Amino acid sequence: VSAVYQELETMRIAQYAVGLPCYICGEGNSRDEELCRHCHAPLALAHQAAVQKVTPQMLGVVGPAGCGKTVLLGMLLDLLSRQADDLQVLARGAFSISLQQSVVSHLARCEFPPKTPSEPDRWNWVHAQVKAPSRKGLELIVPDMSGESLVEEINHPNSCPVVRSFLEKTHGSLMLIDAGRLDQGDNEPDFFAMKVLSFLCELHGRSPQRKLDLPVAMVFTKADQCESAFEDATQFAQKQTPGLWQLCQQRLSKFRFFASGVVGACAFTYNRTGKQVVPLRIEPRGIVEPFRWLVSEMKPGRR
Amino acid sequence: MSSRSVTLDQALFASVRSAKNEGYQLVARSDGIDDALTREISAWAPTHDSLPEGDRELECVSLHVLDDGRWCLALTRSSGIEYSGRGRNVATWMLIADSLAIDAFAAQPFRLLDAAAMLPWPGWEVESPGAVPQLELLAGRSRLNLQAVSLACTRYGAAAVASAVDAVLVASGPLAILAERNRRQLLDALLSLLPYDRCLNLSFTAGLACSPRRPFALHVVSGEDQLRSFRRTFKGDVLDLRSPVAATLQSSYASELHQLLRTEMWSQLARCARMGSTKDE
């Protein structure tokens, strides 16, 4: 006599008895949901993390709107996913390739990618495996956050919970500062970077007396507009961002200044919607170095 | 019909580079809007990606019910180029109505908008933050836009209009009504016909992109893209008015309303919506 065991149809609902905690904010969700109902981060991250042996770590890319977060991140992924170097990035899941695809296709058409949406459900999230000699089995989660959402959360705490939840759990940060604006005598990027750094210290519960051991790579973006940033990023920081420089000395134990540029030259076009900046040549410089430094400095398994 | 004067706060939310901030913020507000309200509004307010593709030239109307029951009635539209040069600036004019103002306009947001539209507005393209005066509006008690109701019945049929009212009344979660054209007029008709009490806390939008940050109770959407976006974001019920709708009504109010609309007894509609019943009380 042979027996056939078949799962009862009603057992299908048993899985709903246990919620799926969001990987970013930790709140419970139904397993069928696409987005966390609390912070609106994709639950695909939680599904993927659940089947991985390695706990993914979080890397924050922060900066104001228009400083070049999307372009830098997309270009970084493109460079590291194509080269057979000691440092490589492999996307986990199809959704992790969208950012790279968007940036590369826009730049190929001599366009910058559109402004990142303010709604977290429309951000590009990257979950990738990093192969580096200094770190074995590193998994990273990196969202392309909207600069305006970051500003919103800093100015009005808890207005954008995903920003707070994510930055609280970061294991390292890339802080982007617009070198082109600094070179033109605009000190807003300095003030903004100081705000973000103070915010990070606050989130990680560090008092002003104790230094934060989170590695932070300060990257002067659009450095193609001012060669002095490339020549010596630290000296550029001391001269152009004295407030940030002082704050780093006092609050951070691991930081370094870098300079990067994605385009070799830009031009202006005038059309029905007004004046727009377009990239003419793609000449990435200083894209990988900050990431390489961060990977070597990030502590494993801090989560 | 009696009329009375009410005062409303107003604000403009748009993207500017100011001394304090860059990006979307309240660039102008009247004295009654404090920091707490600014925060609540900012968490919800539309930004650069809030107007669906293809709808950019339109003016979207939305109503967000604030935590204390006040209304934030908003008109959103593209307004020039953003300060950064990256795309269009999406500007939103907001009116804050307290319970007095809501009652004065018989809980019909479109009558409030009609009254506000009669006054001069400082302009959509405010370059730098500043103050705007409070608005003083003369309110009338009539909430019914008979023309909008009549046109909605002609376009979609009395059964469809009654079904839409019914769907709003029985909905337990977000609801989308799919209509290809004149969404604002359809919404005006629905709010004219819904009972007063239901309108008090009915948040809605006609045109803003679906977002978890803006959990409106009622979305009037057009096109498959917007419908997909609604389903993906809210997983709510959908009433499709593009094809003929059979009147399978669950609420007795909607059934009675259907009779009035079908027999074109327009004179009884106003009383019906005011009382929440078609019967004399």
PDB file of N, CA, C and O in Angstrom, chain A residues 100-143:
ATOM      1  N   GLN A 100      22.115  50.956 -12.168  1.00  0.00           N
ATOM      2  CA  GLN A 100      23.232  50.928 -13.109  1.00  0.00           C
ATOM      3  C   GLN A 100      22.729  51.118 -14.537  1.00  0.00           C
ATOM      4  O   GLN A 100      23.264  51.916 -15.313  1.00  0.00           O
ATOM      5  N   GLN A 101      21.662  50.417 -14.855  1.00  0.00           N
ATOM      6  CA  GLN A 101      21.083  50.484 -16.204  1.00  0.00           C
ATOM      7  C   GLN A 101      20.619  51.902 -16.527  1.00  0.00           C
ATOM      8  O   GLN A 101      20.891  52.443 -17.587  1.00  0.00           O
ATOM      9  N   SER A 102      19.922  52.519 -15.563  1.00  0.00           N
ATOM     10  CA  SER A 102      19.383  53.853 -15.785  1.00  0.00           C
ATOM     11  C   SER A 102      20.507  54.869 -15.994  1.00  0.00           C
ATOM     12  O   SER A 102      20.472  55.671 -16.932  1.00  0.00           O
ATOM     13  N   VAL A 103      21.521  54.813 -15.144  1.00  0.00           N
ATOM     14  CA  VAL A 103      22.611  55.804 -15.242  1.00  0.00           C
ATOM     15  C   VAL A 103      23.371  55.633 -16.547  1.00  0.00           C
ATOM     16  O   VAL A 103      23.603  56.603 -17.280  1.00  0.00           O
ATOM     17  N   VAL A 104      23.726  54.401 -16.856  1.00  0.00           N
ATOM     18  CA  VAL A 104      24.529  54.167 -18.056  1.00  0.00           C
ATOM     19  C   VAL A 104      23.743  54.530 -19.314  1.00  0.00           C
ATOM     20  O   VAL A 104      24.274  55.175 -20.223  1.00  0.00           O
ATOM     21  N   SER A 105      22.466  54.172 -19.355  1.00  0.00           N
ATOM     22  CA  SER A 105      21.715  54.511 -20.583  1.00  0.00           C
ATOM     23  C   SER A 105      21.489  56.004 -20.724  1.00  0.00           C
ATOM     24  O   SER A 105      21.518  56.524 -21.830  1.00  0.00           O
ATOM     25  N   HIS A 106      21.291  56.709 -19.618  1.00  0.00           N
ATOM     26  CA  HIS A 106      21.135  58.159 -19.739  1.00  0.00           C
ATOM     27  C   HIS A 106      22.440  58.818 -20.188  1.00  0.00           C
ATOM     28  O   HIS A 106      22.428  59.689 -21.064  1.00  0.00           O
ATOM     29  N   LEU A 107      23.548  58.415 -19.589  1.00  0.00           N
ATOM     30  CA  LEU A 107      24.821  59.032 -19.957  1.00  0.00           C
ATOM     31  C   LEU A 107      25.162  58.725 -21.415  1.00  0.00           C
ATOM     32  O   LEU A 107      25.720  59.569 -22.121  1.00  0.00           O
ATOM     33  N   ALA A 108      24.798  57.528 -21.865  1.00  0.00           N
ATOM     34  CA  ALA A 108      25.065  57.164 -23.261  1.00  0.00           C
ATOM     35  C   ALA A 108      24.275  58.052 -24.221  1.00  0.00           C
ATOM     36  O   ALA A 108      24.682  58.261 -25.364  1.00  0.00           O
ATOM     37  N   ARG A 109      23.163  58.589 -23.742  1.00  0.00           N
ATOM     38  CA  ARG A 109      22.346  59.493 -24.585  1.00  0.00           C
ATOM     39  C   ARG A 109      22.705  60.953 -24.340  1.00  0.00           C
ATOM     40  O   ARG A 109      21.953  61.847 -24.706  1.00  0.00           O
ATOM     41  N   CYS A 110      23.833  61.175 -23.669  1.00  0.00           N
ATOM     42  CA  CYS A 110      24.255  62.541 -23.310  1.00  0.00           C
ATOM     43  C   CYS A 110      23.201  63.243 -22.460  1.00  0.00           C
ATOM     44  O   CYS A 110      22.806  64.383 -22.716  1.00  0.00           O
ATOM     45  N   GLU A 111      22.724  62.525 -21.459  1.00  0.00           N
ATOM     46  CA  GLU A 111      21.758  63.105 -20.509  1.00  0.00           C
ATOM     47  C   GLU A 111      22.187  62.690 -19.112  1.00  0.00           C
ATOM     48  O   GLU A 111      22.767  61.616 -18.936  1.00  0.00           O
ATOM     49  N   PHE A 112      21.870  63.525 -18.143  1.00  0.00           N
ATOM     50  CA  PHE A 112      22.016  63.075 -16.766  1.00  0.00           C
ATOM     51  C   PHE A 112      20.724  62.364 -16.375  1.00  0.00           C
ATOM     52  O   PHE A 112      19.654  62.699 -16.887  1.00  0.00           O
ATOM     53  N   PRO A 113      20.802  61.379 -15.489  1.00  0.00           N
ATOM     54  CA  PRO A 113      19.554  60.703 -15.089  1.00  0.00           C
ATOM     55  C   PRO A 113      18.616  61.674 -14.383  1.00  0.00           C
ATOM     56  O   PRO A 113      19.070  62.662 -13.801  1.00  0.00           O
ATOM     57  N   PRO A 114      17.305  61.419 -14.439  1.00  0.00           N
ATOM     58  CA  PRO A 114      16.360  62.347 -13.801  1.00  0.00           C
ATOM     59  C   PRO A 114      16.526  62.360 -12.290  1.00  0.00           C
ATOM     60  O   PRO A 114      17.129  61.457 -11.707  1.00  0.00           O
ATOM     61  N   LYS A 115      15.968  63.400 -11.707  1.00  0.00           N
ATOM     62  CA  LYS A 115      16.047  63.560 -10.260  1.00  0.00           C
ATOM     63  C   LYS A 115      15.396  62.353  -9.574  1.00  0.00           C
ATOM     64  O   LYS A 115      14.334  61.890  -9.997  1.00  0.00           O
ATOM     65  N   THR A 116      16.028  61.873  -8.526  1.00  0.00           N
ATOM     66  CA  THR A 116      15.485  60.708  -7.808  1.00  0.00           C
ATOM     67  C   THR A 116      14.162  61.083  -7.138  1.00  0.00           C
ATOM     68  O   THR A 116      14.070  62.123  -6.480  1.00  0.00           O
ATOM     69  N   PRO A 117      13.149  60.244  -7.291  1.00  0.00           N
ATOM     70  CA  PRO A 117      11.843  60.554  -6.677  1.00  0.00           C
ATOM     71  C   PRO A 117      11.946  60.683  -5.157  1.00  0.00           C
ATOM     72  O   PRO A 117      12.805  60.051  -4.530  1.00  0.00           O
ATOM     73  N   SER A 118      11.074  61.489  -4.596  1.00  0.00           N
ATOM     74  CA  SER A 118      11.073  61.661  -3.133  1.00  0.00           C
ATOM     75  C   SER A 118      10.477  60.451  -2.439  1.00  0.00           C
ATOM     76  O   SER A 118      10.769  60.195  -1.277  1.00  0.00           O
ATOM     77  N   GLU A 119       9.597  59.716  -3.146  1.00  0.00           N
ATOM     78  CA  GLU A 119       8.930  58.582  -2.530  1.00  0.00           C
ATOM     79  C   GLU A 119       9.880  57.397  -2.450  1.00  0.00           C
ATOM     80  O   GLU A 119      10.373  56.939  -3.475  1.00  0.00           O
ATOM     81  N   PRO A 120      10.113  56.859  -1.238  1.00  0.00           N
ATOM     82  CA  PRO A 120      11.058  55.748  -1.082  1.00  0.00           C
ATOM     83  C   PRO A 120      10.692  54.512  -1.889  1.00  0.00           C
ATOM     84  O   PRO A 120      11.569  53.746  -2.268  1.00  0.00           O
ATOM     85  N   ASP A 121       9.415  54.318  -2.171  1.00  0.00           N
ATOM     86  CA  ASP A 121       9.028  53.133  -2.938  1.00  0.00           C
ATOM     87  C   ASP A 121       9.499  53.226  -4.373  1.00  0.00           C
ATOM     88  O   ASP A 121       9.484  52.238  -5.095  1.00  0.00           O
ATOM     89  N   ARG A 122       9.922  54.421  -4.789  1.00  0.00           N
ATOM     90  CA  ARG A 122      10.386  54.560  -6.170  1.00  0.00           C
ATOM     91  C   ARG A 122      11.900  54.738  -6.263  1.00  0.00           C
ATOM     92  O   ARG A 122      12.425  55.037  -7.319  1.00  0.00           O
ATOM     93  N   TRP A 123      12.585  54.601  -5.136  1.00  0.00           N
ATOM     94  CA  TRP A 123      14.051  54.653  -5.181  1.00  0.00           C
ATOM     95  C   TRP A 123      14.582  53.350  -5.761  1.00  0.00           C
ATOM     96  O   TRP A 123      13.929  52.311  -5.708  1.00  0.00           O
ATOM     97  N   ASN A 124      15.809  53.441  -6.271  1.00  0.00           N
ATOM     98  CA  ASN A 124      16.509  52.229  -6.683  1.00  0.00           C
ATOM     99  C   ASN A 124      17.310  51.714  -5.495  1.00  0.00           C
ATOM    100  O   ASN A 124      18.059  52.472  -4.870  1.00  0.00           O
ATOM    101  N   TRP A 125      17.109  50.459  -5.182  1.00  0.00           N
ATOM    102  CA  TRP A 125      17.854  49.817  -4.095  1.00  0.00           C
ATOM    103  C   TRP A 125      18.804  48.801  -4.708  1.00  0.00           C
ATOM    104  O   TRP A 125      18.418  48.065  -5.625  1.00  0.00           O
ATOM    105  N   VAL A 126      20.006  48.764  -4.188  1.00  0.00           N
ATOM    106  CA  VAL A 126      20.994  47.818  -4.696  1.00  0.00           C
ATOM    107  C   VAL A 126      21.370  46.854  -3.584  1.00  0.00           C
ATOM    108  O   VAL A 126      21.714  47.282  -2.472  1.00  0.00           O
ATOM    109  N   HIS A 127      21.253  45.573  -3.883  1.00  0.00           N
ATOM    110  CA  HIS A 127      21.745  44.544  -2.971  1.00  0.00           C
ATOM    111  C   HIS A 127      22.799  43.786  -3.756  1.00  0.00           C
ATOM    112  O   HIS A 127      22.491  43.186  -4.783  1.00  0.00           O
ATOM    113  N   ALA A 128      24.022  43.849  -3.285  1.00  0.00           N
ATOM    114  CA  ALA A 128      25.107  43.269  -4.078  1.00  0.00           C
ATOM    115  C   ALA A 128      26.114  42.538  -3.209  1.00  0.00           C
ATOM    116  O   ALA A 128      26.277  42.836  -2.029  1.00  0.00           O
ATOM    117  N   GLN A 129      26.757  41.590  -3.867  1.00  0.00           N
ATOM    118  CA  GLN A 129      27.848  40.864  -3.211  1.00  0.00           C
ATOM    119  C   GLN A 129      29.145  41.559  -3.612  1.00  0.00           C
ATOM    120  O   GLN A 129      29.358  41.860  -4.790  1.00  0.00           O
ATOM    121  N   VAL A 130      29.998  41.826  -2.645  1.00  0.00           N
ATOM    122  CA  VAL A 130      31.271  42.496  -2.929  1.00  0.00           C
ATOM    123  C   VAL A 130      32.390  41.488  -2.765  1.00  0.00           C
ATOM    124  O   VAL A 130      32.471  40.788  -1.756  1.00  0.00           O
ATOM    125  N   LYS A 131      33.224  41.413  -3.788  1.00  0.00           N
ATOM    126  CA  LYS A 131      34.400  40.537  -3.707  1.00  0.00           C
ATOM    127  C   LYS A 131      35.622  41.422  -3.561  1.00  0.00           C
ATOM    128  O   LYS A 131      35.968  42.163  -4.483  1.00  0.00           O
ATOM    129  N   ALA A 132      36.212  41.367  -2.389  1.00  0.00           N
ATOM    130  CA  ALA A 132      37.386  42.202  -2.130  1.00  0.00           C
ATOM    131  C   ALA A 132      38.401  41.381  -1.342  1.00  0.00           C
ATOM    132  O   ALA A 132      38.019  40.561  -0.499  1.00  0.00           O
ATOM    133  N   PRO A 133      39.696  41.601  -1.614  1.00  0.00           N
ATOM    134  CA  PRO A 133      40.705  40.822  -0.882  1.00  0.00           C
ATOM    135  C   PRO A 133      40.671  41.117   0.616  1.00  0.00           C
ATOM    136  O   PRO A 133      40.949  40.239   1.429  1.00  0.00           O
ATOM    137  N   SER A 134      40.266  42.344   0.967  1.00  0.00           N
ATOM    138  CA  SER A 134      40.289  42.716   2.392  1.00  0.00           C
ATOM    139  C   SER A 134      39.070  42.198   3.156  1.00  0.00           C
ATOM    140  O   SER A 134      39.072  42.156   4.373  1.00  0.00           O
ATOM    141  N   ARG A 135      38.025  41.831   2.432  1.00  0.00           N
ATOM    142  CA  ARG A 135      36.800  41.375   3.093  1.00  0.00           C
ATOM    143  C   ARG A 135      36.220  40.170   2.380  1.00  0.00           C
ATOM    144  O   ARG A 135      35.920  40.236   1.186  1.00  0.00           O
ATOM    145  N   LYS A 136      36.052  39.096   3.079  1.00  0.00           N
ATOM    146  CA  LYS A 136      35.453  37.911   2.470  1.00  0.00           C
ATOM    147  C   LYS A 136      33.948  37.921   2.712  1.00  0.00           C
ATOM    148  O   LYS A 136      33.494  38.233   3.815  1.00  0.00           O
ATOM    149  N   GLY A 137      33.204  37.561   1.697  1.00  0.00           N
ATOM    150  CA  GLY A 137      31.760  37.381   1.839  1.00  0.00           C
ATOM    151  C   GLY A 137      31.013  38.613   2.315  1.00  0.00           C
ATOM    152  O   GLY A 137      30.200  38.532   3.235  1.00  0.00           O
ATOM    153  N   LEU A 138      31.282  39.729   1.698  1.00  0.00           N
ATOM    154  CA  LEU A 138      30.593  40.971   2.086  1.00  0.00           C
ATOM    155  C   LEU A 138      29.368  41.186   1.196  1.00  0.00           C
ATOM    156  O   LEU A 138      29.469  41.142  -0.029  1.00  0.00           O
ATOM    157  N   GLU A 139      28.236  41.384   1.837  1.00  0.00           N
ATOM    158  CA  GLU A 139      26.988  41.695   1.117  1.00  0.00           C
ATOM    159  C   GLU A 139      26.603  43.112   1.498  1.00  0.00           C
ATOM    160  O   GLU A 139      26.614  43.458   2.687  1.00  0.00           O
ATOM    161  N   LEU A 140      26.244  43.918   0.505  1.00  0.00           N
ATOM    162  CA  LEU A 140      25.907  45.310   0.796  1.00  0.00           C
ATOM    163  C   LEU A 140      24.505  45.667   0.316  1.00  0.00           C
ATOM    164  O   LEU A 140      24.072  45.197  -0.736  1.00  0.00           O
ATOM    165  N   ILE A 141      23.839  46.495   1.098  1.00  0.00           N
ATOM    166  CA  ILE A 141      22.573  47.085   0.657  1.00  0.00           C
ATOM    167  C   ILE A 141      22.795  48.580   0.557  1.00  0.00           C
ATOM    168  O   ILE A 141      23.210  49.221   1.535  1.00  0.00           O
ATOM    169  N   VAL A 142      22.551  49.121  -0.627  1.00  0.00           N
ATOM    170  CA  VAL A 142      22.786  50.549  -0.863  1.00  0.00           C
ATOM    171  C   VAL A 142      21.566  51.144  -1.569  1.00  0.00           C
ATOM    172  O   VAL A 142      21.283  50.787  -2.707  1.00  0.00           O
ATOM    173  N   PRO A 143      20.827  52.040  -0.941  1.00  0.00           N
ATOM    174  CA  PRO A 143      19.737  52.707  -1.660  1.00  0.00           C
ATOM    175  C   PRO A 143      20.236  53.992  -2.308  1.00  0.00           C
ATOM    176  O   PRO A 143      21.144  54.636  -1.779  1.00  0.00           O
TER     177      PRO A 143
END
